[in-house]
mmCIF file of C-alpha atoms in Angstrom:
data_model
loop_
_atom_site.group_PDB
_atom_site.id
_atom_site.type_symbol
_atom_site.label_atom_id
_atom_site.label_comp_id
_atom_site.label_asym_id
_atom_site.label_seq_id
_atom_site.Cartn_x
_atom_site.Cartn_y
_atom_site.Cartn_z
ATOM 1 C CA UNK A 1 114.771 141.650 64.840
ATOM 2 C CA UNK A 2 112.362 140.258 67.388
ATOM 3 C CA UNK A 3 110.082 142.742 68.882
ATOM 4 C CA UNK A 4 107.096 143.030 70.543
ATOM 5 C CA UNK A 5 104.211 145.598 70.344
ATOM 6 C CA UNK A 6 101.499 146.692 71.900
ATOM 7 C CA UNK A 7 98.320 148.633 71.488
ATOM 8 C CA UNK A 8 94.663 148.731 72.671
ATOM 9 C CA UNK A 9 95.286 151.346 75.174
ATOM 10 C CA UNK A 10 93.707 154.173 75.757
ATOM 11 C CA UNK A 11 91.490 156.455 77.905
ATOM 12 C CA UNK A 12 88.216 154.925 79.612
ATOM 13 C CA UNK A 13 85.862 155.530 81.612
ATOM 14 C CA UNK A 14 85.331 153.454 85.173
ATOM 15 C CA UNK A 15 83.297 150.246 84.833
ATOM 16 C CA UNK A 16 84.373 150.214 80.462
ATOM 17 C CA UNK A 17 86.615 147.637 78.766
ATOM 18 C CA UNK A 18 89.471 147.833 76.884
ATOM 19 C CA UNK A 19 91.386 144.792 74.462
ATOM 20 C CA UNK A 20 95.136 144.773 74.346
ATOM 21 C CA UNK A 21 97.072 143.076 72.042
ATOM 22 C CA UNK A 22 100.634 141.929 71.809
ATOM 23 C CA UNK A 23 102.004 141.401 68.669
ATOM 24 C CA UNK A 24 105.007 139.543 67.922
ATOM 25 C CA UNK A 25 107.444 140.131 64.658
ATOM 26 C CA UNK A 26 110.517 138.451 63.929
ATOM 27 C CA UNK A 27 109.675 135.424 65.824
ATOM 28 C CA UNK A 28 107.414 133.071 66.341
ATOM 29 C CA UNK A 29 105.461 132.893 69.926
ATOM 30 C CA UNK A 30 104.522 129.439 69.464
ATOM 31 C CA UNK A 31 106.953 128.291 72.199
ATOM 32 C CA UNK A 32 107.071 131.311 74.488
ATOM 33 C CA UNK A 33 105.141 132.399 77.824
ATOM 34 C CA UNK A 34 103.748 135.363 77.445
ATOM 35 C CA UNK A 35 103.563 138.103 80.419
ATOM 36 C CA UNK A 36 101.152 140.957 80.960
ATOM 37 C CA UNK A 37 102.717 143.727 83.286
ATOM 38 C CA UNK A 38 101.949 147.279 84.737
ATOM 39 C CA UNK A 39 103.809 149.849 85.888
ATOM 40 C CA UNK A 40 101.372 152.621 87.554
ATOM 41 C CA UNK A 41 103.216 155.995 88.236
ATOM 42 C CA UNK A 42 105.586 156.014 91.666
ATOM 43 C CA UNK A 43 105.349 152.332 91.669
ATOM 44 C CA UNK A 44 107.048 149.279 91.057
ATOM 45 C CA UNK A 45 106.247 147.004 87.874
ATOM 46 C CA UNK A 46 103.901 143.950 88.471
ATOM 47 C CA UNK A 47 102.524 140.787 86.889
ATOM 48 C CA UNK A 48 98.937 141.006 85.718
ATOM 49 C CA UNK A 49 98.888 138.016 84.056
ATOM 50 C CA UNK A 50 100.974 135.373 82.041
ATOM 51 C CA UNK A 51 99.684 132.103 80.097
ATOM 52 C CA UNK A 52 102.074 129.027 78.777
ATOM 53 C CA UNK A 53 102.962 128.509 75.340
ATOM 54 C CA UNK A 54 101.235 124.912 75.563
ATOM 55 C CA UNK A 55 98.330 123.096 76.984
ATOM 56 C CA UNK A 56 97.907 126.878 78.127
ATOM 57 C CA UNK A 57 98.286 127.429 81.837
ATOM 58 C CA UNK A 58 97.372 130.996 83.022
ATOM 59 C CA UNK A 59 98.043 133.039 86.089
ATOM 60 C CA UNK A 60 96.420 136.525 87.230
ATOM 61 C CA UNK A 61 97.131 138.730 89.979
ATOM 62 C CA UNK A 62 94.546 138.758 92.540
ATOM 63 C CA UNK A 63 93.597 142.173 91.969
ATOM 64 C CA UNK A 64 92.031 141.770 88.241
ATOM 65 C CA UNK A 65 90.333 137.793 88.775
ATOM 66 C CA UNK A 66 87.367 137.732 87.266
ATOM 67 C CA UNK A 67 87.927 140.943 85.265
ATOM 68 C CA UNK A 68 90.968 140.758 83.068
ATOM 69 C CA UNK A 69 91.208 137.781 80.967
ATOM 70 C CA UNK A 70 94.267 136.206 78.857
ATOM 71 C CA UNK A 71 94.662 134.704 75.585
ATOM 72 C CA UNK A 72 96.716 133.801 73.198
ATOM 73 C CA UNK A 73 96.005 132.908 69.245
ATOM 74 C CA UNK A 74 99.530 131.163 68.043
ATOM 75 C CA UNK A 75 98.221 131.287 64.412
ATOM 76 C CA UNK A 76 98.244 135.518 64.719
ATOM 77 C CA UNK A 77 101.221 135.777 66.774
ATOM 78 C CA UNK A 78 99.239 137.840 69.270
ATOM 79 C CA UNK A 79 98.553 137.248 72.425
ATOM 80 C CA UNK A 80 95.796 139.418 73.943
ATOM 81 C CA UNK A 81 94.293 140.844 77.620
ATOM 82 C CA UNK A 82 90.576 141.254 77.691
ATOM 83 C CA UNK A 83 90.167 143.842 80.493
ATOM 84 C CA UNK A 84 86.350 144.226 82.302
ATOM 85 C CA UNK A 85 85.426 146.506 84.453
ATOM 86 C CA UNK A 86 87.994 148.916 84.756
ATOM 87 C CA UNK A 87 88.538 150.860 88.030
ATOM 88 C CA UNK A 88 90.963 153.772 88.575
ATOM 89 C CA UNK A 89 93.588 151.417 90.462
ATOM 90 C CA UNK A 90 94.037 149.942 87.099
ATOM 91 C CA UNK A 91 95.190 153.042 85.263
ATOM 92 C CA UNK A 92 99.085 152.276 84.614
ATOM 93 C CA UNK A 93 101.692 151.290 81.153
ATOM 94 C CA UNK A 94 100.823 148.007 80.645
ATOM 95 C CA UNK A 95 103.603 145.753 79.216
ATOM 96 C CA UNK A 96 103.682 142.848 77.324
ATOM 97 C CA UNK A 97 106.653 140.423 77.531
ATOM 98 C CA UNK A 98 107.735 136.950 76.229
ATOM 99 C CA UNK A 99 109.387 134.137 78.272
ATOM 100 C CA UNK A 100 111.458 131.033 76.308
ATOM 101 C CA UNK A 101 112.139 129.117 79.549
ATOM 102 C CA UNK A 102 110.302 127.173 81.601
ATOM 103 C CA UNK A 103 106.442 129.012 82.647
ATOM 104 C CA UNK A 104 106.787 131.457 85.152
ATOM 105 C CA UNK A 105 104.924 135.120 85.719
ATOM 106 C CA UNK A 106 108.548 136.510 87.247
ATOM 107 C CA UNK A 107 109.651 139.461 85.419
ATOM 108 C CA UNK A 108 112.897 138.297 85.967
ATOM 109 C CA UNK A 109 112.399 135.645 83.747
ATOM 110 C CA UNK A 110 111.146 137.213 80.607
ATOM 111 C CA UNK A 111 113.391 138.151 77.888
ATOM 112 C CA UNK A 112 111.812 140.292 75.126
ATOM 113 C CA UNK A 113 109.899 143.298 76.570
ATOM 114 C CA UNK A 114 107.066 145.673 74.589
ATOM 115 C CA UNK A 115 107.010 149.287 74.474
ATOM 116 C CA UNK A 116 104.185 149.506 76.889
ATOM 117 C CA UNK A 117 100.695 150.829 76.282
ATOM 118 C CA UNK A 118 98.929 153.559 78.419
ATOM 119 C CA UNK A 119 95.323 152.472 79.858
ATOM 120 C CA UNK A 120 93.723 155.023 81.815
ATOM 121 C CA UNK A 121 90.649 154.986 83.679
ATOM 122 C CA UNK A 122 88.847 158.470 84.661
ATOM 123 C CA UNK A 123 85.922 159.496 84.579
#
């Protein structure tokens, strides 16, 4: 069964950091894009960030540049989102999904979604 999980979230204060990770089982992510989305309450879902399965390409929403960073370790099957400086506006289920196609960040295009993981930022 392929599935994805995540974890790392959790409650933090503004200007902390917080690791996800999204683990893969039942397949291997060698080949696949992986996504990072959010969902904050009363709002739509959106890309945070995504990176290629080779010669790694990575995308990130304008809001978290130079604060959220990507990566992916093929040899764990995880791919993870380093996440600086957190600010209220980032409190939201963060999702990670898994893309076989062609790159793209377009939810649309992902197949194999996570459970989500809560990240909240309060003081």
């Amino acid at each position: 069964q392929l599935q994805l999980v995540e974890s790392g979230g959790g409650l933090v204060q503004p200007g902390g950091s917080l690791r996800l990770s999204c683990a893969a089982s039942g397949f291997s992510l060698d080949y696949y894009s992986i996504g990072w989305f959010r969902q904050a309450p009363g709002k739509e879902r959106e890309a945070v960030s995504c990176v290629s399965s080779a010669e790694p390409n990575t995308n990130y929403a304008d809001s978290v540049k130079g604060r959220f960073t990507i990566s992916r370790y093929n040899a764990s099957n995880t791919v993870y989102l380093q996440m600086n400086d957190l600010r209220p506006e980032h409190t939201s289920v963060y999702y990670c999904a898994a893309d076989y196609g062609l790159y793209s960040c377009l939810q649309r295009d992902y197949e194999y979604w996570g459970q989500g993981t809560q990240v909240t930022v309060s003081s």
